[in-house]
Coordinates of C-alpha atoms in Angstrom, one line a residue:
X1 CA 7.6 32.8 1.5
X2 CA 9.8 29.8 2.4
X3 CA 10.8 27.5 -0.5
X4 CA 10.4 23.8 -0.5
X5 CA 13.4 21.8 0.8
X6 CA 14.2 18.1 1.0
X7 CA 14.1 18.4 4.8
X8 CA 10.6 19.9 4.8
X9 CA 9.4 16.9 2.6
X10 CA 10.8 14.1 4.8
X11 CA 10.8 15.6 8.4
X12 CA 7.1 15.7 8.8
X13 CA 4.7 13.4 10.6
X14 CA 1.5 12.0 9.1
X15 CA -1.6 10.4 10.7
X16 CA -2.1 6.7 10.1
X17 CA -4.7 4.1 11.2
X18 CA -7.6 6.2 12.4
X19 CA -9.9 4.2 14.7
X20 CA -13.4 5.7 15.4
X21 CA -14.8 4.7 18.8
X22 CA -18.1 2.8 18.6
X23 CA -20.0 5.7 20.2
X24 CA -18.6 8.0 17.5
X25 CA -17.4 10.6 20.1
X26 CA -13.7 9.9 20.0
X27 CA -11.1 8.9 17.5
X28 CA -7.6 7.6 17.9
X29 CA -4.9 7.8 15.2
X30 CA -1.2 7.0 15.0
X31 CA 1.1 9.9 14.4
X32 CA 4.0 8.5 12.3
X33 CA 7.3 10.1 11.2
X34 CA 7.7 10.1 7.4
X35 CA 11.3 9.1 7.8
X36 CA 13.4 7.1 10.2
X37 CA 16.7 8.1 11.8
X38 CA 17.5 4.9 13.8
X39 CA 16.7 1.3 13.8
X40 CA 13.1 1.8 14.9
X41 CA 10.2 4.1 14.0
X42 CA 9.0 6.1 17.0
X43 CA 5.3 6.7 16.8
X44 CA 2.6 7.9 19.1
X45 CA -1.1 7.5 19.7
X46 CA -3.3 10.7 19.6
X47 CA -6.8 11.1 20.7
X48 CA -9.3 13.7 19.3
X49 CA -12.9 14.4 20.1
X50 CA -14.9 14.2 16.9
X51 CA -17.0 17.3 17.8
X52 CA -13.9 19.4 17.6
X53 CA -14.4 20.9 21.0
X54 CA -11.0 19.8 22.3
X55 CA -7.7 19.9 20.3
X56 CA -6.0 16.5 19.5
X57 CA -3.9 15.3 22.5
X58 CA -1.1 12.9 22.7
X59 CA -2.1 9.6 24.5
X60 CA 1.3 7.9 24.4
X61 CA 4.9 9.1 24.2
X62 CA 6.7 8.7 20.9
X63 CA 9.5 6.5 22.3
X64 CA 8.2 3.3 20.9
X65 CA 6.6 1.9 17.8
X66 CA 2.9 1.9 18.6
X67 CA 0.2 0.7 16.2
X68 CA -3.1 -0.9 15.4
X69 CA -5.5 1.0 17.8
X70 CA -8.8 -0.8 18.4
X71 CA -11.6 0.1 20.7
X72 CA -13.6 -2.0 23.1
X73 CA -17.3 -2.3 22.4
X74 CA -18.2 0.2 25.1
X75 CA -15.7 2.8 23.9
X76 CA -14.0 2.9 27.3
X77 CA -10.8 1.1 26.5
X78 CA -8.3 1.5 23.6
X79 CA -6.2 -1.6 22.8
X80 CA -3.0 -1.1 20.8
X81 CA 0.3 -2.7 20.0
X82 CA 3.6 -1.3 21.4
X83 CA 7.2 -2.4 21.6
X84 CA 8.0 -0.1 24.5
X85 CA 9.2 -2.9 26.7
X86 CA 11.4 -4.6 24.0
X87 CA 12.1 -2.7 20.9
X88 CA 11.1 -4.7 17.8
X89 CA 8.8 -7.0 19.7
X90 CA 5.2 -5.7 20.0
X91 CA 2.9 -6.6 22.9
X92 CA -0.8 -5.8 23.5
X93 CA -1.5 -2.8 25.7
X94 CA -4.7 -1.2 26.9
X95 CA -5.4 2.5 27.6
X96 CA -8.3 3.1 30.0
X97 CA -9.9 6.4 29.0
X98 CA -11.3 7.1 32.4
X99 CA -8.0 7.6 34.2
X100 CA -5.5 7.5 31.3
X101 CA -3.6 4.4 32.6
X102 CA -1.8 2.1 30.2
X103 CA -1.6 -1.6 31.1
X104 CA 0.7 -4.2 29.4
X105 CA -1.5 -7.2 28.7
X106 CA 0.9 -9.7 27.1
X107 CA 4.5 -10.8 27.4
X108 CA 4.4 -13.2 24.4
X109 CA 8.1 -13.9 23.6
X110 CA 7.5 -14.0 19.8
X111 CA 5.5 -10.7 20.0
X112 CA 2.0 -10.0 18.9
X113 CA 1.3 -9.3 15.2
X114 CA -2.4 -8.2 15.4
X115 CA -5.4 -8.2 17.7
X116 CA -9.2 -8.0 17.7
X117 CA -11.2 -7.2 20.8
X118 CA -14.2 -9.5 20.8
X119 CA -17.9 -8.8 21.8
X120 CA -17.2 -10.8 24.9
X121 CA -15.6 -8.0 27.0
X122 CA -13.2 -10.4 28.6
X123 CA -11.7 -11.8 25.4
X124 CA -9.2 -10.4 22.8
X125 CA -8.2 -12.5 19.9
X126 CA -4.5 -12.3 19.0
X127 CA -2.4 -13.2 16.0
X128 CA 1.1 -14.3 17.1
X129 CA 3.8 -16.8 16.0
X130 CA 4.8 -19.7 18.3
X131 CA 7.1 -18.8 21.1
X132 CA 10.6 -20.1 20.7
X133 CA 11.3 -23.4 22.3
X134 CA 14.4 -24.4 24.3
X135 CA 15.6 -26.2 21.2
X136 CA 15.2 -23.0 19.2
X137 CA 17.2 -21.1 21.8
X138 CA 20.0 -23.7 21.7
X139 CA 20.1 -23.6 17.9
X140 CA 20.4 -19.8 17.9
X141 CA 23.1 -19.9 20.6
X142 CA 25.1 -22.6 18.9
X143 CA 24.5 -21.1 15.4
X144 CA 23.0 -24.5 14.4
X145 CA 20.6 -22.5 12.3
X146 CA 20.6 -24.0 8.8
X147 CA 17.4 -23.0 6.9
X148 CA 15.5 -25.9 5.3
X149 CA 12.8 -24.3 3.2
X150 CA 9.4 -25.6 4.3
X151 CA 10.6 -26.7 7.8
X152 CA 10.1 -24.7 11.0
X153 CA 8.7 -21.8 9.0
X154 CA 7.0 -19.3 11.3
X155 CA 3.2 -19.2 11.2
X156 CA 0.8 -16.7 12.8
X157 CA -1.8 -18.5 14.8
X158 CA -4.9 -17.4 16.7
X159 CA -4.5 -17.0 20.4
X160 CA -7.2 -16.0 22.8
X161 CA -6.4 -13.7 25.7
X162 CA -8.6 -13.8 28.8
X163 CA -8.4 -10.3 30.3
X164 CA -9.6 -11.6 33.7
X165 CA -6.7 -14.0 34.2
X166 CA -4.1 -12.8 31.6
X167 CA -4.0 -16.4 30.3
X168 CA -3.4 -17.0 26.6
X169 CA -4.7 -20.1 25.0
X170 CA -4.1 -21.4 21.4
X171 CA -7.0 -23.3 19.6
X172 CA -5.1 -25.8 17.5
X173 CA -7.6 -25.9 14.7
X174 CA -5.9 -24.8 11.4
X175 CA -3.1 -27.2 11.3
X176 CA 0.1 -25.6 10.0
X177 CA -1.8 -22.8 8.0
X178 CA -0.8 -19.2 8.5
X179 CA -3.6 -16.9 9.8
X180 CA -3.7 -13.5 8.1
X181 CA -7.0 -11.9 9.1
X182 CA -10.1 -12.4 11.3
X183 CA -13.4 -10.7 11.8
X184 CA -16.1 -11.5 14.3
X185 CA -19.8 -11.5 13.3
X186 CA -21.3 -8.3 14.7
X187 CA -23.9 -10.2 16.8
X188 CA -21.1 -11.9 18.7
X189 CA -21.1 -15.0 16.7
X190 CA -18.2 -16.9 15.1
X191 CA -15.0 -15.5 13.9
X192 CA -14.3 -15.5 10.1
X193 CA -10.7 -16.5 9.7
X194 CA -8.6 -16.1 6.5
X195 CA -5.6 -18.5 6.3
X196 CA -2.9 -19.2 3.8
X197 CA -0.7 -22.2 3.2
X198 CA 2.4 -20.3 4.3
X199 CA 3.9 -16.8 4.8
X200 CA 5.7 -17.1 1.4
X201 CA 4.6 -14.0 -0.5
X202 CA 4.9 -15.9 -3.8
X203 CA 2.7 -18.9 -2.8
X204 CA 0.6 -17.7 0.2
X205 CA -1.8 -15.2 -1.5
X206 CA -2.8 -17.9 -4.0
X207 CA -3.6 -20.5 -1.3
X208 CA -6.2 -18.7 0.8
X209 CA -9.0 -20.5 2.7
X210 CA -11.9 -19.2 4.8
X211 CA -13.0 -20.8 8.1
X212 CA -15.4 -20.1 10.9
X213 CA -14.2 -20.4 14.5
X214 CA -16.5 -20.4 17.5
X215 CA -14.2 -18.8 20.2
X216 CA -16.4 -20.3 23.0
X217 CA -16.3 -24.0 21.9
X218 CA -13.2 -24.0 19.6
X219 CA -15.2 -25.7 16.8
X220 CA -14.3 -24.9 13.2
X221 CA -16.1 -24.9 9.9
X222 CA -14.2 -24.8 6.7
X223 CA -15.8 -22.6 4.0
X224 CA -13.3 -23.5 1.3
X225 CA -10.8 -21.7 -0.9
X226 CA -10.9 -18.0 -1.8
X227 CA -9.7 -16.0 -4.7
X228 CA -6.1 -14.7 -4.9
X229 CA -4.9 -12.0 -2.5
X230 CA -8.2 -12.1 -0.5
X231 CA -8.4 -9.6 2.4
X232 CA -10.7 -7.1 4.1
X233 CA -13.3 -9.5 5.7
X234 CA -16.7 -8.2 6.5
X235 CA -20.0 -9.8 7.8
X236 CA -23.5 -8.6 7.1
X237 CA -27.0 -10.0 7.7
X238 CA -29.3 -10.9 4.8
X239 CA -32.7 -12.4 4.3
X240 CA -31.1 -15.8 3.5
X241 CA -28.9 -15.6 6.6
X242 CA -25.4 -14.2 7.2
X243 CA -23.1 -13.2 4.4
X244 CA -19.3 -12.9 4.5
X245 CA -17.5 -10.7 2.1
X246 CA -14.0 -9.9 1.1
X247 CA -11.9 -8.2 -1.5
X248 CA -9.8 -10.3 -3.9
X249 CA -8.4 -10.3 -7.4
X250 CA -11.0 -11.1 -10.1
X251 CA -10.2 -14.5 -11.6
X252 CA -8.7 -16.1 -13.5
X253 CA -5.5 -13.9 -13.9
X254 CA -3.2 -12.6 -11.2
X255 CA -3.0 -9.2 -12.8
X256 CA -6.6 -8.1 -12.3
X257 CA -8.9 -5.6 -10.9
X258 CA -10.1 -6.2 -7.3
X259 CA -13.7 -7.2 -6.7
X260 CA -16.1 -7.5 -3.7
X261 CA -16.9 -11.2 -3.3
X262 CA -20.1 -12.1 -1.4
X263 CA -20.5 -15.5 0.2
X264 CA -23.9 -16.6 1.5
X265 CA -22.7 -18.7 4.4
X266 CA -25.7 -21.0 4.6
X267 CA -26.0 -22.1 1.0
X268 CA -22.4 -21.3 0.0
X269 CA -23.4 -19.2 -3.0
X270 CA -20.6 -16.9 -4.0
X271 CA -21.1 -13.8 -6.1
X272 CA -18.9 -11.1 -7.5
X273 CA -20.8 -8.0 -6.4
X274 CA -18.8 -5.4 -8.4
X275 CA -18.5 -7.2 -11.8
X276 CA -18.7 -4.8 -14.7
X277 CA -18.1 -1.6 -12.7
X278 CA -15.8 1.0 -14.1
X279 CA -14.4 1.7 -10.7
X280 CA -12.3 -0.5 -8.3
X281 CA -13.1 -1.4 -4.7
X282 CA -10.2 -0.6 -2.4
X283 CA -11.7 -1.2 1.1
X284 CA -14.6 -3.2 2.6
X285 CA -15.7 -2.2 6.1
X286 CA -18.0 -4.1 8.4
X287 CA -20.9 -2.4 10.2
X288 CA -23.8 -3.9 12.1
X289 CA -25.8 -3.8 8.8
X290 CA -24.8 -3.5 5.2
X291 CA -21.0 -3.0 4.8
X292 CA -19.4 0.1 3.3
X293 CA -17.2 0.0 0.2
X294 CA -14.6 2.5 -0.9
X295 CA -13.9 2.7 -4.6
X296 CA -11.1 4.2 -6.6
X297 CA -13.1 6.0 -9.2
X298 CA -10.9 7.6 -11.9
X299 CA -8.9 10.4 -10.2
X300 CA -11.3 10.4 -7.2
X301 CA -13.1 8.2 -4.7
X302 CA -16.7 7.0 -4.2
X303 CA -18.2 5.6 -0.9
X304 CA -21.0 3.1 -1.3
X305 CA -23.1 0.8 0.8
X306 CA -23.4 -2.9 -0.3
X307 CA -27.1 -3.5 0.0
X308 CA -28.8 -6.8 -0.5
X309 CA -29.2 -6.5 -4.3
X310 CA -27.3 -3.4 -5.4
X311 CA -24.7 -0.8 -4.4
X312 CA -26.1 2.4 -3.0
X313 CA -23.8 5.4 -3.7
X314 CA -23.5 7.4 -0.5
X315 CA -20.9 10.1 -1.4
X316 CA -18.2 11.1 -3.8
X317 CA -14.9 12.7 -2.8
X318 CA -11.9 14.2 -4.6
X319 CA -8.7 12.2 -4.5
X320 CA -8.6 9.2 -2.1
X321 CA -10.4 7.8 0.9
X322 CA -7.9 5.7 2.9
X323 CA -8.2 3.5 6.0
X324 CA -12.0 3.9 6.5
X325 CA -13.4 3.4 10.0
X326 CA -17.0 3.7 10.9
X327 CA -19.5 3.5 13.8
X328 CA -21.4 0.2 14.1
X329 CA -24.5 1.8 12.5
X330 CA -22.3 2.9 9.5
X331 CA -23.8 6.4 9.7
X332 CA -20.6 8.2 10.7
X333 CA -17.1 7.6 9.3
X334 CA -13.5 8.7 9.6
X335 CA -10.9 8.5 6.9
X336 CA -7.6 9.8 5.7
X337 CA -7.9 12.1 2.8
X338 CA -5.9 14.9 1.2
X339 CA -6.5 17.9 -1.0
X340 CA -4.5 19.0 -4.1
X341 CA -2.3 21.2 -2.0
X342 CA -2.7 19.7 1.5
X343 CA -1.2 16.5 2.8
X344 CA -3.4 13.7 4.3
X345 CA -5.3 14.4 7.5
X346 CA -8.1 12.7 9.4
X347 CA -11.6 13.7 8.3
X348 CA -14.9 12.8 9.9
X349 CA -18.5 13.1 9.1
X350 CA -21.6 11.3 7.9
X351 CA -21.1 8.6 5.3
X352 CA -23.3 10.7 3.0
X353 CA -20.9 13.6 3.4
X354 CA -19.6 16.2 3.7
X355 CA -16.4 15.4 5.7
X356 CA -14.7 17.7 8.1
X357 CA -10.9 17.8 8.8
X358 CA -10.1 17.3 12.5
X359 CA -6.3 17.1 12.4
X360 CA -3.6 19.4 11.1
X361 CA -0.4 17.4 11.2
X362 CA 1.9 19.3 8.8
X363 CA 1.6 23.0 9.6
X364 CA 5.2 23.5 8.5
X365 CA 3.9 23.3 4.9
X366 CA 1.6 26.2 5.3
X367 CA 2.7 29.0 3.0
X368 CA 4.9 26.8 0.9
X369 CA 4.3 27.6 -2.8
X370 CA 3.2 24.6 -4.8
X371 CA 2.7 24.1 -8.5
X372 CA -0.8 24.4 -10.0
X373 CA -2.3 20.8 -10.3
X374 CA -5.0 20.0 -12.8
X375 CA -6.7 16.8 -14.0
X376 CA -6.1 15.7 -17.5
X377 CA -8.6 13.7 -19.7
X378 CA -7.4 12.4 -23.0
X379 CA -7.6 9.4 -25.3
X380 CA -5.3 6.6 -26.1
X381 CA -4.2 5.7 -29.6
X382 CA -7.0 3.2 -29.8
X383 CA -9.6 5.6 -28.5
X384 CA -9.7 4.4 -24.9
X385 CA -10.6 7.2 -22.4
X386 CA -7.7 7.9 -20.0
X387 CA -6.9 10.4 -17.2
X388 CA -4.0 11.7 -15.3
X389 CA -2.6 14.9 -13.7
X390 CA -0.5 17.8 -14.8
X391 CA 1.5 19.8 -12.3
X392 CA 2.9 23.0 -13.6
X393 CA 6.1 24.7 -12.4
X394 CA 5.6 26.8 -9.2
X395 CA 4.2 30.2 -10.0
X396 CA 3.6 29.5 -13.7
X397 CA 0.6 28.9 -15.9
X398 CA 0.1 26.8 -19.0
X399 CA 0.4 29.9 -21.2
X400 CA 4.0 30.3 -19.9
X401 CA 5.1 27.1 -21.6
X402 CA 6.6 25.2 -23.1
X403 CA 8.4 23.8 -20.1
X404 CA 10.8 20.9 -19.5
X405 CA 8.5 18.0 -18.8
X406 CA 9.2 15.0 -16.5
X407 CA 6.7 12.1 -16.8
X408 CA 6.5 10.0 -13.7
X409 CA 4.9 6.6 -14.2
X410 CA 3.2 5.1 -11.2
X411 CA 4.0 1.7 -9.7
X412 CA 1.9 -1.5 -9.2
X413 CA 1.0 -1.6 -12.0
X414 CA -2.3 -1.8 -10.1
X415 CA -2.0 1.7 -8.5
X416 CA -3.1 5.1 -9.7
X417 CA -2.6 8.8 -9.4
X418 CA -5.5 10.3 -7.5
X419 CA -6.3 14.1 -7.5
X420 CA -4.4 14.6 -4.2
X421 CA -1.3 16.4 -3.1
X422 CA 1.7 15.0 -5.0
X423 CA 4.6 15.5 -2.6
X424 CA 6.6 12.5 -1.4
X425 CA 10.1 11.3 -0.8
X426 CA 10.2 9.4 -4.1
X427 CA 10.2 11.2 -7.4
X428 CA 7.1 13.3 -7.0
X429 CA 5.5 16.1 -9.0
X430 CA 5.6 19.0 -6.5
X431 CA 9.3 18.4 -5.7
X432 CA 10.2 18.7 -9.4
X433 CA 7.7 21.5 -10.0
X434 CA 9.6 23.5 -7.4
X435 CA 12.6 23.3 -9.6
X436 CA 10.8 24.6 -12.7
X437 CA 9.7 21.4 -14.3
X438 CA 6.2 20.5 -15.5
X439 CA 5.2 17.0 -14.5
X440 CA 2.9 14.6 -16.2
X441 CA 1.3 11.8 -14.0
X442 CA -0.4 9.4 -16.3
X443 CA -3.0 6.7 -15.3
X444 CA -2.2 4.2 -18.0
X445 CA -3.7 0.8 -18.6
X446 CA -3.1 -1.8 -16.0
X447 CA -3.9 0.6 -13.1
X448 CA -6.6 1.1 -10.6
X449 CA -9.8 3.2 -10.8
X450 CA -11.3 2.1 -14.2
X451 CA -12.6 -1.4 -13.5
X452 CA -11.3 -5.0 -14.0
X453 CA -10.8 -5.1 -17.7
X454 CA -8.7 -1.9 -17.7
X455 CA -6.4 -3.5 -15.0
X456 CA -6.2 -6.9 -16.6
X457 CA -5.3 -5.6 -20.1
X458 CA -1.5 -5.6 -19.4
X459 CA -1.2 -9.2 -18.2
X460 CA 1.6 -10.7 -20.3
X461 CA 1.8 -7.5 -22.3
X462 CA 3.6 -5.0 -20.1
X463 CA 5.2 -2.2 -21.9
X464 CA 2.8 -2.4 -24.8
X465 CA -0.5 -0.4 -24.6
X466 CA 0.4 0.9 -21.2
X467 CA 3.4 2.5 -22.8
X468 CA 1.6 4.0 -25.8
X469 CA -1.0 5.3 -23.3
X470 CA 1.8 7.3 -21.7
X471 CA 3.1 8.5 -25.1
X472 CA -0.4 9.7 -26.1
X473 CA -0.4 12.0 -23.0
X474 CA 3.1 13.3 -23.7
X475 CA 2.1 14.0 -27.3
X476 CA -0.9 15.9 -26.2
X477 CA 1.1 18.1 -23.8
X478 CA 3.6 18.8 -26.6
X479 CA 0.9 19.7 -29.0
X480 CA -0.7 22.1 -26.5
X481 CA 2.6 23.9 -26.0
X482 CA 3.0 22.9 -22.4
X483 CA 5.9 20.4 -22.9
X484 CA 9.1 21.2 -24.7
X485 CA 9.7 18.2 -27.0
X486 CA 13.5 18.8 -26.7
X487 CA 13.4 18.7 -22.9
X488 CA 11.6 15.5 -21.9
X489 CA 12.4 13.3 -19.0
X490 CA 10.9 10.0 -17.7
X491 CA 11.0 8.6 -14.1
X492 CA 9.3 6.0 -12.0
X493 CA 9.7 3.6 -9.0
X494 CA 8.9 -0.1 -9.0
X495 CA 6.7 -0.8 -12.0
X496 CA 7.1 2.8 -12.9
X497 CA 10.8 2.2 -12.9
X498 CA 10.2 -0.6 -15.4
X499 CA 8.3 1.8 -17.6
X500 CA 11.1 4.3 -17.4
X501 CA 13.7 1.7 -18.4
X502 CA 11.3 0.5 -21.1
X503 CA 10.9 4.0 -22.4
X504 CA 14.6 4.6 -23.0
X505 CA 15.0 1.2 -24.6
X506 CA 12.3 2.0 -27.1
X507 CA 12.9 5.7 -28.0
X508 CA 15.5 8.4 -27.9
X509 CA 12.9 11.1 -27.2
X510 CA 13.9 11.5 -23.5
X511 CA 17.0 13.4 -22.5
X512 CA 17.1 11.9 -19.0
X513 CA 15.6 9.0 -17.1
X514 CA 15.3 7.8 -13.5
X515 CA 14.8 4.1 -12.8
X516 CA 13.9 3.6 -9.1
X517 CA 13.7 0.0 -7.9
X518 CA 12.8 -0.9 -11.4
X519 CA 12.2 -4.2 -13.3
X520 CA 14.5 -4.8 -16.3
X521 CA 14.1 -8.6 -16.7
X522 CA 10.7 -10.2 -16.0
X523 CA 12.0 -13.8 -16.1
X524 CA 14.6 -13.0 -13.5
X525 CA 12.0 -11.2 -11.3
X526 CA 9.6 -14.2 -11.5
X527 CA 12.5 -16.4 -10.3
X528 CA 13.9 -14.2 -7.5
X529 CA 11.3 -11.6 -6.5
X530 CA 9.0 -12.2 -3.5
X531 CA 5.9 -12.1 -5.7
X532 CA 7.0 -14.5 -8.4
X533 CA 3.6 -15.8 -9.6
X534 CA 2.3 -12.2 -10.0
X535 CA 5.4 -11.1 -11.9
X536 CA 5.1 -14.1 -14.2
X537 CA 1.5 -13.1 -14.9
X538 CA 2.8 -9.6 -15.9
X539 CA 5.8 -10.8 -17.9
X540 CA 3.9 -13.6 -19.6
X541 CA 6.3 -16.5 -18.9
X542 CA 9.0 -17.8 -16.6
X543 CA 12.5 -19.1 -17.3
X544 CA 11.3 -22.7 -16.9
X545 CA 8.6 -22.3 -19.6
X546 CA 10.7 -24.4 -22.0
X547 CA 13.6 -23.4 -24.3
X548 CA 13.7 -19.7 -25.0
X549 CA 13.3 -17.1 -26.2
X550 CA 10.4 -16.6 -23.9
X551 CA 7.5 -14.1 -24.1
X552 CA 9.0 -12.2 -21.1
X553 CA 12.2 -11.6 -23.1
X554 CA 10.2 -9.5 -25.6
X555 CA 8.9 -7.2 -22.8
X556 CA 12.1 -6.9 -20.7
X557 CA 14.1 -3.7 -21.1
X558 CA 17.3 -5.6 -20.7
X559 CA 16.7 -7.3 -24.1
X560 CA 16.9 -3.9 -25.7
X561 CA 19.8 -2.4 -23.7
X562 CA 21.9 -2.0 -26.9
X563 CA 19.4 0.7 -28.0
X564 CA 19.7 2.9 -24.9
X565 CA 21.4 6.2 -25.4
X566 CA 19.6 8.3 -22.7
X567 CA 21.5 9.1 -19.5
X568 CA 19.9 7.0 -16.7
X569 CA 19.9 7.5 -12.9
X570 CA 19.5 4.1 -11.2
X571 CA 18.3 4.1 -7.5
X572 CA 17.8 0.9 -5.5
X573 CA 17.6 -0.4 -2.0
X574 CA 20.2 -3.0 -1.0
X575 CA 17.8 -5.2 0.8
X576 CA 14.9 -5.0 -1.7
X577 CA 13.1 -8.4 -1.8
X578 CA 10.2 -7.2 -4.0
X579 CA 12.4 -6.2 -6.9
X580 CA 15.8 -7.5 -5.9
X581 CA 18.9 -5.4 -6.3
X582 CA 20.1 -7.8 -9.1
X583 CA 17.7 -6.0 -11.4
X584 CA 19.6 -2.7 -11.0
X585 CA 23.0 -4.4 -11.2
X586 CA 21.9 -6.0 -14.5
X587 CA 20.9 -2.6 -16.0
X588 CA 24.1 -1.0 -14.6
X589 CA 26.3 -3.7 -16.2
X590 CA 24.5 -3.4 -19.5
X591 CA 24.8 0.4 -19.6
X592 CA 28.4 0.2 -18.7
X593 CA 29.0 -2.4 -21.5
X594 CA 27.4 -0.1 -24.0
X595 CA 29.1 3.0 -22.6
X596 CA 25.9 4.8 -21.7
X597 CA 26.2 7.6 -19.3
X598 CA 24.5 6.7 -16.0
X599 CA 24.7 6.8 -12.2
X600 CA 24.1 3.8 -10.0
X601 CA 23.1 4.5 -6.4
X602 CA 22.5 1.7 -3.7
X603 CA 20.9 2.5 -0.4
X604 CA 22.2 0.2 2.4
X605 CA 19.6 -1.4 4.7
X606 CA 16.7 -0.3 2.5
X607 CA 14.0 -2.4 1.0
X608 CA 11.6 -1.6 -1.8
X609 CA 10.8 1.7 -0.2
X610 CA 13.5 4.0 1.2
X611 CA 12.8 4.7 4.9
X612 CA 15.9 6.3 6.4
X613 CA 16.0 10.1 6.6
X614 CA 19.4 10.7 5.0
X615 CA 18.6 8.3 2.2
X616 CA 15.2 10.0 1.5
X617 CA 17.0 13.4 1.3
X618 CA 19.5 11.9 -1.0
X619 CA 16.8 10.6 -3.3
X620 CA 15.1 14.0 -3.5
X621 CA 18.3 16.0 -4.1
X622 CA 19.8 13.5 -6.5
X623 CA 16.5 13.3 -8.5
X624 CA 16.2 17.1 -8.9
X625 CA 19.9 17.5 -9.7
X626 CA 19.7 14.8 -12.4
X627 CA 16.8 16.4 -14.2
X628 CA 18.2 19.9 -13.7
X629 CA 21.4 18.7 -15.3
X630 CA 19.9 17.2 -18.4
X631 CA 16.7 19.2 -19.0

């Protein structure tokens, strides 16, 4: 039996963006490498018959970045984006199923960001930035390219492509607002358009507006502002006329559970349709009737239909349901989902279940021994019900313990561990289980899957109850003889990296820690990270909140750096704009000042996630070596 290697983890390909044809007979997906070896990611479109009669077949060569497959209403044409003509600049293409020909439909100099085939078979709506002007070209040539914030910032705008003539027109209807999403009413009516004030990640998600655009006349109706981080537009008919829904954060805080918001277009009555639920909506998908809603439900997933007065539960599934696509009637669906020991694949079937796998994209993992994975249910110190996962060392059972235990905190904090295969390039359970470690994956407060209040409880209080939630799980595993109390490690990426840094600043229980792209100073992150307003909601204040000390100082690991004695491995991408590299530098300098053993690794060209193959392999090997050394 072959053992698990770093190369096996990162060299595979995974299906992404499944798109089910309206007739339900074919499906397209994007086959994407898990790592990148050059400047661009080479992907390919694959087609598969949903009845399983014919094996999946490649529709395009993997010599370009191809994405966003969308079907025409008659299921005869597949539209997609590709940069095959000019790497890094995507254009709209069409694949005609009858003869397999691919046609390039646009040559927009700025490239196409997104597209939506309309019910009029001759029209496709595009999202694209303005093409560069002669003055822009001169500035670039002469390096007369000073940046004045707020001036000449790029904006995505709606363009309409007439397939008969190839002509692209731009309705000048939203001023200087940035268009982020559009969805046509299923009867061929107006487009619902979601805009933001700018592309600024800090400001934009809090400035959303909804509009209606008639593509035939160019007339616009403004429906007003929407809640923060609105997305996933969907139309449906009701007795009182058309409704328009979307997902957004539950007001008033910015660290909150998502909710389905339902706007009756005629009378402008807005309702939160998922208030009070103990699960969290993750996707809202339009059909010709009532829309479908995917929920993160504890460790698992629930699929429901949003009926006029209530939710109708259609099916429940282990783990996750991602990137849901459905036929217009909503009866048949396709999703990405994974098992405990199988990576994600495309599954199809009725919305009521069961689902059937129609792709096998990582056969190289067949026969690889993985650690036994089991759900955990336990209680926090205050009695709150919590869940998580335990992954045992490969080939071992709980009775073989106690084991060295590595706890890996998830990011977000509005993320979760689902009961799915835990094998990734970042610190992951199966990678460490293959080296003999038991791994605890806690779903602490602040995360997804347990409703709004559970998620909102950490706002301004990071590192408090979410941290004691994690400790309660570790204590349980020690008490049950699974974890060796003298061989405990802690790790995490992003918000998980914060929790790892926080852990070693609060206790000496851990013999080793890994801080990946982690937060160590919330005030600094609110000032320099790309999501400043959201980070301020988590940390509780900003540096301009008057003369300090500030609330965020009390929840920042750097404030307690003098207490750290645990060896720390710091990993960070050089070009990270989400949690800038300065956070890692700050921790490194503090640990050096206090003479704490640590290793500081910077990955050139990388952002918040590590994408390049050699860098991913380094993360895996360095992570395992670090915990092997200390545990």
